[in-house]
Every structure is written in structure tokens, then in C-alpha cells.
Amino acid sequence: MSQLEPLIADLALILICAGVMTLLFKSFKQPIVLGYIVAGFLASPNMPYMPSVTDMHGVHLWSEIGVIFLLFALGLEFSFKKILKMGAAPIIAAIAIILGMMYVGALTGHLFGWSEMDCIYLGGMLAMSSTTIIFKAFDDMGLRNERFAGLVLSVLIIEDILAIVLMVMLSTLAVSKEFEGTQMLASILQLGFFLILWFVVGLYAIPLFLRKVKPLLNEETLLIIALAFCFGMVVFASAVGFSAAFGAFVMGSILSETTEGEHIEHLVSPVKNLFGAIFFVSVGMMVNVSLIIEYIVPIICIVVAIMLGQTILSTGGFLLSGQSLKTSMKCSFSLTQIGEFAFILATLGTSLHVTSDFLYPIVVAVSVFTTFTTPYMIRLAEPAYHMVVRILPERWLEKLERDTTEETEEPETNEMRQLWREEFKRYVFILLINSVLCVAVIALMYYYGAPLILKLLPDPWSGIVIAFVTLSICSPFLWSLMRRGGNSANVNKLWYEGGSVERVKLWAFGILRLAIAAAFIAFIVGNSLPRSGMMGIFAVIVISFYIFLSPISEKRSNNMTKIFTDNLNERE
């Protein structure tokens, strides 16, 4: 009789426990995530009277794959365009909530004398509410179509993207082991650079590829190609210093903007459910009853901190974003739990060996308790609101009950200011995207292309060829930096109807764009021909004028912009 591999036996045990608990929790109308955690506890070595897994390393590996699939699926449900259409209210509320709850979490950890890293990670865990649990609670309670529910889900989307940023920052902090402002700023700039680069290049190239191979696509090939993109980005993100989960999320968000996005989401869902279940079961395996009993006081204090912190600070965050008091309290009482990202952050801290062993089971225990209380907290919002109304002075209520979001979303009465707002956004968009693309081309050319050319050609011909090739590739981006949108209807209206002040602003923007493009050209010429002197300065001026007036660069830029815009709007 053949010997069964321990990993296969462990998988059988995990799925049997998960299957039984799923049915049980479904029958009691409780979140399935909790069932997975209980299943993990039953299958773990911490449960002496039950069969337990033997290969924890293999389970940990599967759980990492589960995180990748969870973040990939989250990216497929995410849309950068939706974020832009939400307006400022959800963004203001989400940032205020995250900053406030991170402080509450860190302060709670400090009160118990925990280490600096434990406090920081605890703050990050408490800052993120559970999208899955809240979505399920709204669905079960018939609140999905309520206005406050839509606002809560918008805030949760913002929290999800900020959670990815937080993961990257905490990973950087874990490696450096200290707070260093310049290093953290460099990490954030690096994150922004790669996020823009991947999104622009991915949204330009991937839809083109999918259209080319569309006749060959069926469900099987599309699933394999989507997973190939996902894990390819995972490897690339890890190679440049980011987490695997971040790479999976980015690729999911890129694919979500394609016409195949919904189909891919449907195909990936069963795979995500399988490995996601293994991840949550592995979370349950970390539950240690003796540790929970030992740390029962911190657990209760953290639960109270979440309840009070979210109800008070989140209400303030929503009020700050312009919501009425009633809407703000309904939203804040819905956010009083922690979930998936708390587990992912706890896993990150454990894998990097920067958090204490007791933090993981504490967070799991807190998550289980707050998940059970979520529906009751949502129902408690109305009575709590009426209690506050009876207490607060009437003049305060008049101010707090005003919903200013509709006012802030109305068009500006001053037409010129409205035009300037639109033009400023467009200028920033043009400068960011084309600058990032120029930096990427220069980096790739000097890292990969220049060494090869230097081997083939002697100096100064090698420098001339490097400069020529780099400038040729960058020319459409440099043209966009100098001239994109310079003759639009808005610009012409500002120029002819806005007066001298608007003309000065337009001149300033134009000079800034020319200066940035000239700086890129000077950098390329200066690094390719370092001893050029005055000839180099002359070359920069001539090249700048040539690209500015070049119909070839204009045509290439317009073609690329059209393809990118069509791809961006293709799904709509």
C-alpha cells in the first residue's frame, strides 16, 4: 500500500474541517470566515483531542498563495476610475479614520508596555475594517441600497488601497528597524512611481494583447493567462522590493479595467475561494487558548478601543467629510470590527519576525468577537443617534445635521475657477504620467541597454548612440510634457476671456512643462556625453526645439494617448 504524503493528508483534514464548519456557520447565518478560523483551530496542534496537521510549513506556503489570490481578487473588484468619481468625501473620511484608529491602536499597545513594532502593527490592524463582513451584514439586513451603506462601502474601497500602501510602509519599517523620515518618503515615492508605471504600461499593453489573442481565448486559456499575469507581477514586485500581495493587487486592478475583467473575476473566484479558505484556516491554527486566557485583559481592552474609537473617531471623520450627524453615526457604527487585512498584517509581522508571538492570537480573538457584534452595532446606530440628539444643544445640532456634500459637489459659480480646476488636474495628470515614463525609459536604457552598446562601440560613438536611442524612445513622452492639451477649448477660453492673470498662469504652466522636458533631455545628453561642455548645452536646446516642433513625435504621442484612452474606457 502506497504511503500518502503528509501535505496531502493535511489538505484533506483542512478541507474536511472547513467544509463542516462552513455548513454549520452558514446554517446559523454567521460569516463563513469565522467558520474557517474555527476549522483552523480544530485542525491545529493546539487542539489535543482532534487530528492535527503535521506539515505547518506546507500550510504556511499555501496560506501565502491564499493571500496572493485574495489580493488579486480584490484588485479585480477595484477601479481607479471609481475612486476618482467618488469625490473627496470618502477619501477624507477614510484618511481621518485610519490615522485616528492607528493612533488608538498604538496607544493601547503602549499602555500594556508592548514593543514599538507591536504597537505600530496593532495600530495598522485596528485601522482596517472588514469589507467582507460589512458587505455580508448589509446584505443580510437589507441595507445595501441605503445611502449610508454606499458611503461605507466607498470608504472601505479607499481603506483597501491605503492598506496596501500601509503594508509596503510597514515592510520597509520592519527591514530598517527604525523611523527615518527620508527613507520612508523615498519608499512612498518609489511606491507611487511603480504604481503609476505599472498601471499606465499595463493598461496600454495588456488590452492590446488580449484583443490580439481573443480568437484563441476560452475559459481555460483566459484563466491561465490571467494567473500568469498575476504571478508575473508578483515576482516583479518582489524583485523591486514590494510585497507579493501588492503585486497581485496591482495586476488585478489593471485587468479589472479590461473588457475581460468581469469574466476573469468569475473564473478566478473558485481558485480564490479555495486558497483563501486555506489562508483563513491557517489563521485559525495560530489561535492558542492558553495565550488568549493569559492575555484576556488586553483582548477586552482592544475590543473596547475598537468600539469606542470607531464610533467616536469615525463619526468625526464622516462629519469632517461633510456628512450629517445621523449619516455619520450610521456609517461609524458599521465599521466597528477588524477582518481580513488585520490577518494579513499579522501574518506579515510574523513572517518578518518583528512582532511578538502573542499578537497574532490576540488579533484573531478580537476579530472573532467584533465580527459577531457587527450586526448589533449597526442596529445600535439609530438609538445612539437619538440619545445624542437629546443631549446636544440645539445650535450644535443645526450645524451637525447639515449635509454639505451636495454643496461641495455643485459646480463653481466662478466659471474661470472651474476651468482652472479642470486644467490643473489635467496638467498634473500629464506631468506625472509622462515624467514617470521618461524616468522608466532612462533607467532601463542605462541599466540594460548602455552596457551592451559600450561593449560594441568605442567612445564617443557609444555615447551618441545611447543618447539617440534614449531620446527616440522618450520623444513622444517629451512632446506630451511640452505641448499636450496646450490648444484645448478650456485653455483658449482662459487665454481669450480670462484676462491678464489667467494668461500669466498659463505662461507659468507652459514654462514649467518646457523646463521639465528640457531637464530630462539635459540629463540624457549629460550622462551620455559627459565631456560635451558648451556643445552639450547647444545640443539640449536644439533637441528641445526639434521635439517641440516634430510632427513625428506628435503623431506617436497622439497614437499612444488614443490607445491608452480607448483601453481605459473600453469596459464602459
Coordinates of C-alpha atoms in Angstrom, one line a residue:
M1 CA 0.0 0.0 0.0
S2 CA 1.4 3.4 -1.0
Q3 CA 2.3 6.0 1.7
L4 CA 0.3 9.2 1.5
E5 CA 2.3 12.4 1.6
P6 CA 1.7 14.4 4.8
L7 CA 0.9 17.5 2.8
I8 CA -2.0 15.8 1.0
A9 CA -3.3 14.3 4.3
D10 CA -3.1 17.8 5.9
L11 CA -5.0 19.3 2.9
A12 CA -7.7 16.6 3.3
L13 CA -8.0 17.4 7.1
I14 CA -8.2 21.2 6.4
L15 CA -10.9 20.9 3.7
I16 CA -13.0 18.4 5.8
C17 CA -12.9 20.7 8.8
A18 CA -13.5 23.8 6.7
G19 CA -16.4 22.1 4.9
V20 CA -18.1 21.1 8.1
M21 CA -17.7 24.5 9.7
T22 CA -18.8 26.3 6.6
L23 CA -22.1 24.4 6.6
L24 CA -22.5 24.9 10.3
F25 CA -21.9 28.7 10.3
K26 CA -24.0 29.1 7.1
S27 CA -26.9 27.4 8.9
F28 CA -26.5 29.9 11.8
K29 CA -26.3 32.8 9.3
Q30 CA -22.8 33.7 10.6
P31 CA -19.8 34.9 8.4
I32 CA -18.1 31.9 6.8
V33 CA -14.7 33.5 7.6
L34 CA -15.3 32.7 11.2
G35 CA -16.1 29.1 10.3
Y36 CA -12.7 28.8 8.6
I37 CA -11.0 30.2 11.7
V38 CA -12.7 27.7 14.0
A39 CA -11.8 24.9 11.5
G40 CA -8.2 26.0 11.7
F41 CA -8.3 25.9 15.5
L42 CA -9.8 22.4 15.4
A43 CA -7.2 21.1 12.9
S44 CA -4.2 22.8 14.7
P45 CA -1.7 21.1 17.1
N46 CA -3.2 23.4 19.8
M47 CA -6.3 21.1 19.8
P48 CA -5.2 17.9 21.6
Y49 CA -8.3 15.8 21.1
M50 CA -8.6 16.1 17.3
P51 CA -6.5 15.0 14.4
S52 CA -4.0 17.8 13.6
V53 CA -1.8 18.9 10.6
T54 CA 1.8 17.7 10.6
D55 CA 3.4 19.9 8.0
M56 CA 2.9 23.5 9.1
H57 CA 5.5 24.8 6.6
G58 CA 3.4 23.5 3.7
V59 CA 0.2 25.0 5.2
H60 CA 2.1 28.3 5.6
L61 CA 3.1 28.2 1.9
W62 CA -0.4 27.6 0.8
S63 CA -1.7 30.4 3.0
E64 CA 0.8 32.8 1.3
I65 CA -0.7 31.7 -2.1
G66 CA -4.1 32.4 -0.5
V67 CA -3.1 36.0 0.3
I68 CA -2.0 36.5 -3.3
F69 CA -5.3 35.2 -4.6
L70 CA -7.3 37.3 -2.1
L71 CA -5.5 40.5 -3.1
F72 CA -5.7 39.6 -6.8
A73 CA -9.5 39.1 -6.5
L74 CA -9.7 42.4 -4.5
G75 CA -7.9 44.2 -7.4
L76 CA -10.3 42.7 -9.9
E77 CA -13.2 44.3 -7.9
F78 CA -11.3 47.6 -7.7
S79 CA -11.3 50.5 -10.1
F80 CA -9.2 53.6 -10.1
K81 CA -11.9 55.4 -12.1
K82 CA -14.5 54.6 -9.4
I83 CA -12.2 56.2 -6.8
L84 CA -11.9 59.4 -8.9
K85 CA -15.7 59.5 -9.3
M86 CA -16.4 59.2 -5.6
G87 CA -15.3 62.8 -4.9
A88 CA -13.5 64.0 -1.8
A89 CA -15.9 62.9 0.9
P90 CA -15.0 59.1 1.2
I91 CA -11.3 59.9 0.8
I92 CA -11.3 62.5 3.6
A93 CA -13.3 60.1 5.9
A94 CA -11.1 57.1 5.2
I95 CA -7.8 59.0 5.9
A96 CA -9.2 60.5 9.1
I97 CA -10.4 57.1 10.3
I98 CA -7.2 55.3 9.5
L99 CA -5.0 57.9 11.2
G100 CA -7.2 58.1 14.2
M101 CA -7.5 54.3 14.7
M102 CA -3.8 53.8 14.1
Y103 CA -3.1 56.2 17.0
V104 CA -5.7 54.5 19.2
G105 CA -4.1 51.0 18.5
A106 CA -0.6 52.2 19.1
L107 CA -1.7 54.0 22.3
T108 CA -3.4 50.8 23.5
G109 CA -0.3 48.8 22.9
H110 CA 1.9 51.3 24.7
L111 CA -0.4 51.2 27.8
F112 CA 0.4 47.5 28.1
G113 CA 4.1 48.1 27.7
W114 CA 4.4 46.3 24.3
S115 CA 7.3 46.9 21.9
E116 CA 7.3 49.7 19.4
M117 CA 6.8 47.4 16.4
D118 CA 3.9 45.5 18.2
C119 CA 2.2 48.9 18.8
I120 CA 2.7 50.1 15.2
Y121 CA 1.4 46.8 13.7
L122 CA -1.5 46.8 16.2
G123 CA -2.4 50.3 15.1
G124 CA -2.4 49.2 11.5
M125 CA -4.6 46.2 12.2
L126 CA -7.2 48.2 14.1
A127 CA -7.3 50.8 11.3
M128 CA -8.8 48.5 8.7
S129 CA -12.4 47.4 8.9
S130 CA -13.6 44.2 7.2
T131 CA -15.1 44.7 3.7
T132 CA -16.3 41.1 3.6
I133 CA -18.1 41.1 6.9
I134 CA -19.7 44.6 6.5
F135 CA -20.8 43.7 2.9
K136 CA -22.4 40.4 4.2
A137 CA -24.1 42.2 7.2
F138 CA -25.6 44.9 4.9
D139 CA -26.8 42.1 2.5
D140 CA -28.4 40.1 5.3
M141 CA -30.0 43.2 6.9
G142 CA -31.4 44.5 3.6
L143 CA -29.3 47.8 3.9
R144 CA -27.3 47.5 0.6
N145 CA -29.4 50.3 -1.1
E146 CA -29.2 52.7 1.8
R147 CA -27.3 55.9 1.2
F148 CA -25.0 55.4 4.3
A149 CA -24.2 51.9 3.1
G150 CA -23.0 53.1 -0.2
L151 CA -20.8 55.7 1.6
V152 CA -19.4 53.0 3.9
L153 CA -18.5 50.7 1.0
S154 CA -16.8 53.6 -0.7
V155 CA -14.7 54.3 2.4
L156 CA -13.9 50.6 2.6
I157 CA -12.5 50.7 -1.0
I158 CA -10.3 53.6 -0.1
E159 CA -9.2 51.7 3.1
D160 CA -8.3 48.7 1.0
I161 CA -5.9 50.7 -1.3
L162 CA -4.5 52.5 1.7
A163 CA -4.0 49.2 3.4
I164 CA -1.8 48.1 0.5
V165 CA 0.3 51.3 1.0
L166 CA 0.4 50.6 4.7
M167 CA 1.7 47.1 4.1
V168 CA 4.5 48.4 2.0
M169 CA 5.4 51.0 4.6
L170 CA 5.4 48.5 7.4
S171 CA 7.5 46.1 5.4
T172 CA 10.0 48.9 4.9
L173 CA 9.9 49.8 8.5
A174 CA 10.4 46.2 9.5
V175 CA 13.6 46.0 7.4
S176 CA 15.1 49.3 8.6
K177 CA 14.0 48.7 12.2
E178 CA 13.7 52.4 12.8
F179 CA 11.8 55.5 11.9
E180 CA 13.6 57.5 9.3
G181 CA 11.7 60.2 7.5
T182 CA 13.8 60.4 4.4
Q183 CA 13.8 56.6 3.9
M184 CA 10.0 56.4 4.5
L185 CA 9.5 59.3 2.0
A186 CA 11.7 57.6 -0.5
S187 CA 9.7 54.4 -0.1
I188 CA 6.4 56.2 -0.7
L189 CA 7.8 58.0 -3.8
Q190 CA 9.1 54.6 -5.1
L191 CA 5.6 53.1 -4.4
G192 CA 3.9 55.9 -6.3
F193 CA 6.4 55.7 -9.2
F194 CA 5.9 51.9 -9.7
L195 CA 2.1 52.2 -9.2
I196 CA 1.8 54.8 -12.0
L197 CA 4.2 52.9 -14.2
W198 CA 2.6 49.6 -13.9
F199 CA -0.9 51.0 -14.3
V200 CA 0.0 53.0 -17.4
V201 CA 2.1 50.3 -19.1
G202 CA -0.3 47.5 -18.1
L203 CA -3.4 49.3 -19.3
Y204 CA -1.6 50.2 -22.6
A205 CA -0.2 46.7 -23.4
I206 CA -2.5 44.1 -21.7
P207 CA -5.7 45.1 -23.5
L208 CA -3.8 45.1 -26.8
F209 CA -2.5 41.6 -26.1
L210 CA -6.0 40.3 -25.1
R211 CA -7.5 41.7 -28.3
K212 CA -4.9 40.1 -30.4
V213 CA -5.4 36.6 -28.9
K214 CA -9.2 36.9 -28.4
P215 CA -10.0 34.2 -31.1
L216 CA -7.8 31.8 -29.1
L217 CA -9.4 32.5 -25.7
N218 CA -11.7 30.2 -23.9
E219 CA -12.3 29.9 -20.2
E220 CA -9.3 27.7 -19.6
T221 CA -6.7 29.8 -21.6
L222 CA -8.1 33.0 -20.2
L223 CA -7.7 31.7 -16.6
I224 CA -4.2 30.6 -17.2
I225 CA -3.2 33.9 -18.9
A226 CA -4.7 35.9 -16.0
L227 CA -2.9 33.9 -13.4
A228 CA 0.3 34.1 -15.4
F229 CA 0.0 38.0 -15.4
C230 CA -0.8 37.8 -11.7
F231 CA 2.2 35.7 -10.6
G232 CA 4.5 37.5 -13.1
M233 CA 3.6 40.8 -11.4
V234 CA 4.1 39.1 -8.0
V235 CA 7.7 38.1 -9.0
F236 CA 8.4 41.5 -10.4
A237 CA 7.0 43.4 -7.4
S238 CA 9.1 41.2 -5.1
A239 CA 12.2 41.9 -7.2
V240 CA 11.9 45.6 -6.8
G241 CA 11.3 45.4 -3.0
F242 CA 7.5 45.3 -2.6
S243 CA 5.3 42.5 -1.2
A244 CA 3.9 39.8 -3.3
A245 CA 0.4 40.8 -2.2
F246 CA 0.9 44.3 -3.6
G247 CA 1.9 43.0 -7.0
A248 CA -1.2 40.7 -7.1
F249 CA -3.4 43.7 -6.2
V250 CA -1.9 45.9 -8.9
M251 CA -2.3 43.3 -11.6
G252 CA -5.9 42.6 -10.5
S253 CA -6.7 46.4 -10.7
I254 CA -5.2 46.6 -14.2
L255 CA -7.2 43.6 -15.5
S256 CA -10.3 45.0 -13.9
E257 CA -10.3 47.8 -16.5
T258 CA -10.3 45.5 -19.5
T259 CA -13.3 44.0 -21.2
E260 CA -12.4 40.6 -19.9
G261 CA -12.2 41.9 -16.3
E262 CA -15.6 40.6 -15.2
H263 CA -15.0 37.3 -16.9
I264 CA -11.6 36.9 -15.2
E265 CA -13.1 37.7 -11.9
H266 CA -15.7 35.0 -12.4
L267 CA -13.0 32.4 -13.4
V268 CA -10.6 33.3 -10.6
S269 CA -13.4 33.2 -7.9
P270 CA -13.3 29.3 -7.2
V271 CA -9.5 29.4 -7.0
K272 CA -9.6 32.4 -4.7
N273 CA -12.2 30.6 -2.5
L274 CA -10.0 27.5 -2.2
F275 CA -6.7 29.2 -1.3
G276 CA -8.5 31.9 0.6
A277 CA -10.1 29.2 2.8
I278 CA -6.7 27.7 3.4
F279 CA -5.4 31.1 4.4
F280 CA -8.2 31.7 7.0
V281 CA -7.8 28.1 8.2
S282 CA -4.1 28.8 8.8
V283 CA -5.1 31.9 10.7
G284 CA -7.2 29.7 13.0
M285 CA -4.3 27.4 13.6
M286 CA -2.5 30.3 15.2
V287 CA -5.2 30.5 17.9
N288 CA -3.7 29.4 21.3
V289 CA -6.3 29.1 24.0
S290 CA -3.7 29.4 26.8
L291 CA -2.4 32.6 25.3
I292 CA -5.9 34.0 24.9
I293 CA -6.6 33.3 28.6
E294 CA -3.3 34.9 29.5
Y295 CA -4.0 38.0 27.5
I296 CA -7.8 38.2 28.1
V297 CA -7.4 41.7 29.6
P298 CA -5.6 43.2 26.5
I299 CA -8.1 41.5 24.3
I300 CA -11.1 43.1 26.1
C301 CA -9.3 46.5 26.1
I302 CA -8.6 46.3 22.4
V303 CA -12.3 45.4 21.7
V304 CA -13.4 48.4 23.7
A305 CA -10.8 50.6 21.9
I306 CA -12.3 49.5 18.5
M307 CA -15.9 50.0 19.6
L308 CA -15.2 53.5 21.1
G309 CA -12.5 54.5 18.7
Q310 CA -14.6 53.7 15.6
T311 CA -17.9 55.1 16.9
I312 CA -16.3 58.4 18.0
L313 CA -13.4 59.0 15.6
S314 CA -15.2 57.6 12.6
T315 CA -18.2 59.8 13.3
G316 CA -15.8 62.8 13.4
G317 CA -14.2 61.6 10.2
F318 CA -17.5 61.5 8.4
L319 CA -18.6 64.8 9.8
L320 CA -15.3 66.3 8.6
S321 CA -16.1 65.0 5.1
G322 CA -19.4 66.9 5.1
Q323 CA -21.9 64.2 6.1
S324 CA -24.8 64.9 8.5
L325 CA -24.6 63.6 12.1
K326 CA -27.2 60.9 11.5
T327 CA -25.4 59.6 8.4
S328 CA -22.0 59.8 10.1
M329 CA -23.1 57.8 13.1
K330 CA -24.8 55.1 11.0
C331 CA -21.5 54.8 9.0
S332 CA -19.2 54.7 12.0
F333 CA -21.3 52.1 13.9
S334 CA -20.9 49.9 10.8
L335 CA -17.1 49.9 10.9
T336 CA -16.6 48.5 14.5
Q337 CA -14.7 45.4 13.5
I338 CA -11.4 44.2 12.1
G339 CA -11.0 41.5 9.5
E340 CA -9.0 40.2 6.5
F341 CA -6.3 42.9 6.4
A342 CA -5.7 42.5 10.1
F343 CA -4.8 38.9 9.5
I344 CA -2.7 39.8 6.5
L345 CA -0.8 42.4 8.5
A346 CA -0.4 39.9 11.4
T347 CA 1.0 37.3 9.0
L348 CA 3.4 40.0 7.6
G349 CA 4.6 40.9 11.1
T350 CA 5.1 37.2 12.0
S351 CA 6.9 36.3 8.7
L352 CA 9.3 39.3 9.1
H353 CA 9.9 38.4 12.8
V354 CA 9.2 41.9 14.0
T355 CA 6.1 41.2 16.1
S356 CA 5.7 39.2 19.3
D357 CA 4.1 35.7 19.2
F358 CA 1.2 36.7 21.4
L359 CA -0.1 39.4 18.9
Y360 CA -1.4 37.1 16.3
P361 CA -3.8 35.1 18.5
I362 CA -4.9 38.3 20.3
V363 CA -5.9 39.8 16.9
V364 CA -7.7 36.7 15.8
A365 CA -9.7 36.7 19.1
V366 CA -10.6 40.4 18.8
S367 CA -11.6 39.8 15.1
V368 CA -13.9 36.9 16.1
F369 CA -15.6 38.9 18.8
T370 CA -16.1 42.1 16.8
T371 CA -17.4 40.1 13.8
F372 CA -20.2 38.6 16.0
T373 CA -21.1 42.1 17.3
T374 CA -21.2 43.9 13.9
P375 CA -25.0 43.4 13.1
Y376 CA -25.8 44.5 16.7
M377 CA -23.7 47.6 16.4
I378 CA -25.3 48.5 13.0
R379 CA -28.8 48.3 14.7
L380 CA -27.5 50.3 17.7
A381 CA -26.7 53.4 15.5
E382 CA -30.3 54.7 15.4
P383 CA -30.9 54.5 19.2
A384 CA -27.4 56.0 19.9
Y385 CA -28.2 58.9 17.4
H386 CA -31.5 59.7 19.2
M387 CA -29.7 59.7 22.6
V388 CA -27.1 62.1 21.2
V389 CA -29.8 64.4 19.8
R390 CA -31.4 64.6 23.3
I391 CA -28.0 65.6 24.9
L392 CA -26.5 68.1 22.4
P393 CA -27.6 71.7 22.4
E394 CA -29.9 72.7 19.5
R395 CA -27.5 75.2 17.9
W396 CA -24.9 72.4 17.7
L397 CA -27.4 70.0 16.1
E398 CA -28.3 72.6 13.4
K399 CA -24.7 72.7 12.3
L400 CA -24.0 68.9 12.6
E401 CA -27.2 67.9 10.8
R402 CA -26.2 69.9 7.7
D403 CA -25.1 67.7 4.8
T404 CA -22.6 69.8 3.0
T405 CA -21.5 67.2 0.4
E406 CA -24.2 68.3 -2.0
E407 CA -23.0 71.9 -1.7
T408 CA -19.4 71.0 -2.3
E409 CA -20.3 68.9 -5.3
E410 CA -22.1 71.7 -7.1
P411 CA -20.2 73.5 -10.0
E412 CA -18.3 76.6 -9.1
T413 CA -20.2 79.8 -9.6
N414 CA -17.0 81.3 -10.9
E415 CA -16.5 79.8 -14.4
M416 CA -12.8 80.7 -14.6
R417 CA -12.1 78.9 -11.3
Q418 CA -13.9 75.8 -12.5
L419 CA -11.9 75.9 -15.7
W420 CA -8.7 76.3 -13.8
R421 CA -9.6 73.3 -11.5
E422 CA -10.1 71.1 -14.6
E423 CA -6.9 72.3 -16.3
F424 CA -4.8 71.9 -13.1
K425 CA -6.0 68.2 -12.8
R426 CA -5.2 67.6 -16.4
Y427 CA -1.7 69.2 -16.2
V428 CA -0.8 67.2 -13.1
F429 CA -2.0 64.0 -14.9
I430 CA 0.1 64.8 -17.9
L431 CA 3.2 65.7 -15.9
L432 CA 3.0 62.6 -13.6
I433 CA 2.4 60.0 -16.3
N434 CA 4.9 61.3 -18.9
S435 CA 7.6 62.0 -16.2
V436 CA 7.3 58.5 -14.9
L437 CA 7.5 57.0 -18.4
C438 CA 10.6 59.1 -19.1
V439 CA 12.3 58.0 -15.9
A440 CA 11.4 54.4 -16.6
V441 CA 12.9 54.5 -20.2
I442 CA 16.1 56.2 -18.9
A443 CA 16.5 53.7 -16.1
L444 CA 16.0 50.7 -18.4
M445 CA 18.3 52.1 -21.1
Y446 CA 21.2 52.9 -18.8
Y447 CA 20.8 49.7 -16.8
Y448 CA 20.4 47.3 -19.7
G449 CA 21.0 49.0 -23.0
A450 CA 24.0 51.2 -22.2
P451 CA 26.4 48.3 -21.1
L452 CA 25.7 46.4 -24.3
I453 CA 26.3 49.5 -26.5
L454 CA 29.5 50.3 -24.6
K455 CA 30.8 46.8 -25.5
L456 CA 30.0 47.2 -29.2
L457 CA 31.1 50.8 -29.9
P458 CA 34.1 53.0 -28.8
D459 CA 33.8 56.4 -27.1
P460 CA 32.3 58.9 -28.2
W461 CA 30.1 56.9 -30.7
S462 CA 28.7 54.7 -27.9
G463 CA 27.5 57.8 -26.0
I464 CA 26.0 59.3 -29.2
V465 CA 24.1 56.1 -29.9
I466 CA 22.9 55.8 -26.2
A467 CA 21.6 59.4 -26.3
F468 CA 20.0 58.9 -29.7
V469 CA 18.1 55.7 -28.8
T470 CA 17.0 57.0 -25.4
L471 CA 15.7 60.3 -26.9
S472 CA 14.0 58.5 -29.7
I473 CA 12.1 56.3 -27.2
C474 CA 11.3 59.2 -24.9
S475 CA 10.3 61.7 -27.7
P476 CA 6.5 61.1 -27.6
F477 CA 6.5 61.5 -23.8
L478 CA 8.7 64.6 -24.0
W479 CA 6.4 66.1 -26.6
S480 CA 3.4 65.4 -24.3
L481 CA 5.2 67.1 -21.5
M482 CA 5.8 70.2 -23.6
R483 CA 2.6 70.5 -25.6
R484 CA -0.2 68.0 -24.7
G485 CA -3.5 69.9 -24.3
G486 CA -2.0 73.3 -24.9
N487 CA -4.6 74.2 -27.5
S488 CA -7.7 72.8 -25.8
A489 CA -11.0 74.6 -25.6
N490 CA -10.5 75.3 -21.9
V491 CA -7.0 76.8 -22.5
N492 CA -8.3 79.0 -25.3
K493 CA -11.2 80.2 -23.2
L494 CA -8.9 81.0 -20.3
W495 CA -6.5 82.8 -22.6
Y496 CA -9.0 85.0 -24.5
E497 CA -11.7 85.5 -21.8
G498 CA -9.8 85.2 -18.5
G499 CA -7.7 88.4 -18.5
S500 CA -4.1 89.0 -17.8
V501 CA -3.9 87.0 -14.6
E502 CA -5.1 83.8 -16.3
R503 CA -2.6 84.4 -19.1
V504 CA 0.3 84.7 -16.6
K505 CA -0.8 81.4 -15.1
L506 CA -0.9 79.7 -18.5
W507 CA 2.6 81.1 -19.3
A508 CA 3.8 79.8 -15.9
F509 CA 2.4 76.3 -16.6
G510 CA 3.9 76.3 -20.1
I511 CA 7.4 77.3 -18.9
L512 CA 7.2 74.7 -16.1
R513 CA 6.4 72.0 -18.7
L514 CA 9.2 73.1 -21.0
A515 CA 11.7 73.2 -18.1
I516 CA 10.8 69.6 -17.0
A517 CA 11.2 68.3 -20.6
A518 CA 14.5 70.2 -21.1
A519 CA 15.7 68.8 -17.7
F520 CA 15.1 65.2 -19.0
I521 CA 16.9 66.0 -22.3
A522 CA 19.9 67.6 -20.4
F523 CA 20.1 64.6 -18.2
I524 CA 20.2 62.2 -21.1
V525 CA 22.8 64.3 -23.1
G526 CA 24.9 65.0 -20.0
N527 CA 25.1 61.3 -19.0
S528 CA 25.7 60.0 -22.5
L529 CA 28.2 62.7 -23.5
P530 CA 29.7 63.9 -20.1
R531 CA 32.5 65.9 -21.7
S532 CA 30.4 67.8 -24.3
G533 CA 30.6 71.2 -22.5
M534 CA 29.0 74.1 -24.4
M535 CA 28.3 71.7 -27.3
G536 CA 26.1 69.8 -24.9
I537 CA 24.1 72.8 -23.9
F538 CA 23.7 73.7 -27.6
A539 CA 22.6 70.1 -28.3
V540 CA 19.9 70.3 -25.5
I541 CA 18.5 73.5 -27.0
V542 CA 18.4 72.1 -30.5
I543 CA 16.9 68.7 -29.4
S544 CA 14.2 70.5 -27.3
F545 CA 13.1 72.7 -30.2
Y546 CA 13.1 69.7 -32.6
I547 CA 10.9 67.6 -30.3
F548 CA 8.6 70.6 -29.6
L549 CA 8.1 71.1 -33.4
S550 CA 8.4 67.5 -34.5
P551 CA 5.3 66.1 -36.3
I552 CA 6.6 62.6 -35.9
S553 CA 6.8 62.9 -32.1
E554 CA 3.3 64.5 -32.1
K555 CA 1.9 61.6 -34.2
R556 CA 3.4 59.0 -32.0
S557 CA 2.2 60.7 -28.8
N558 CA -1.3 61.1 -30.2
N559 CA -1.5 57.4 -31.2
M560 CA -0.3 56.3 -27.8
T561 CA -2.7 58.6 -26.0
K562 CA -5.6 57.4 -28.1
I563 CA -4.8 53.7 -27.4
F564 CA -4.4 54.3 -23.7
T565 CA -7.7 56.3 -23.5
D566 CA -9.6 53.7 -25.6
N567 CA -8.3 51.0 -23.3
L568 CA -9.2 52.9 -20.2
N569 CA -12.8 53.4 -21.4
E570 CA -13.1 50.1 -23.2
R571 CA -15.1 48.3 -20.5
E572 CA -17.6 51.1 -20.2

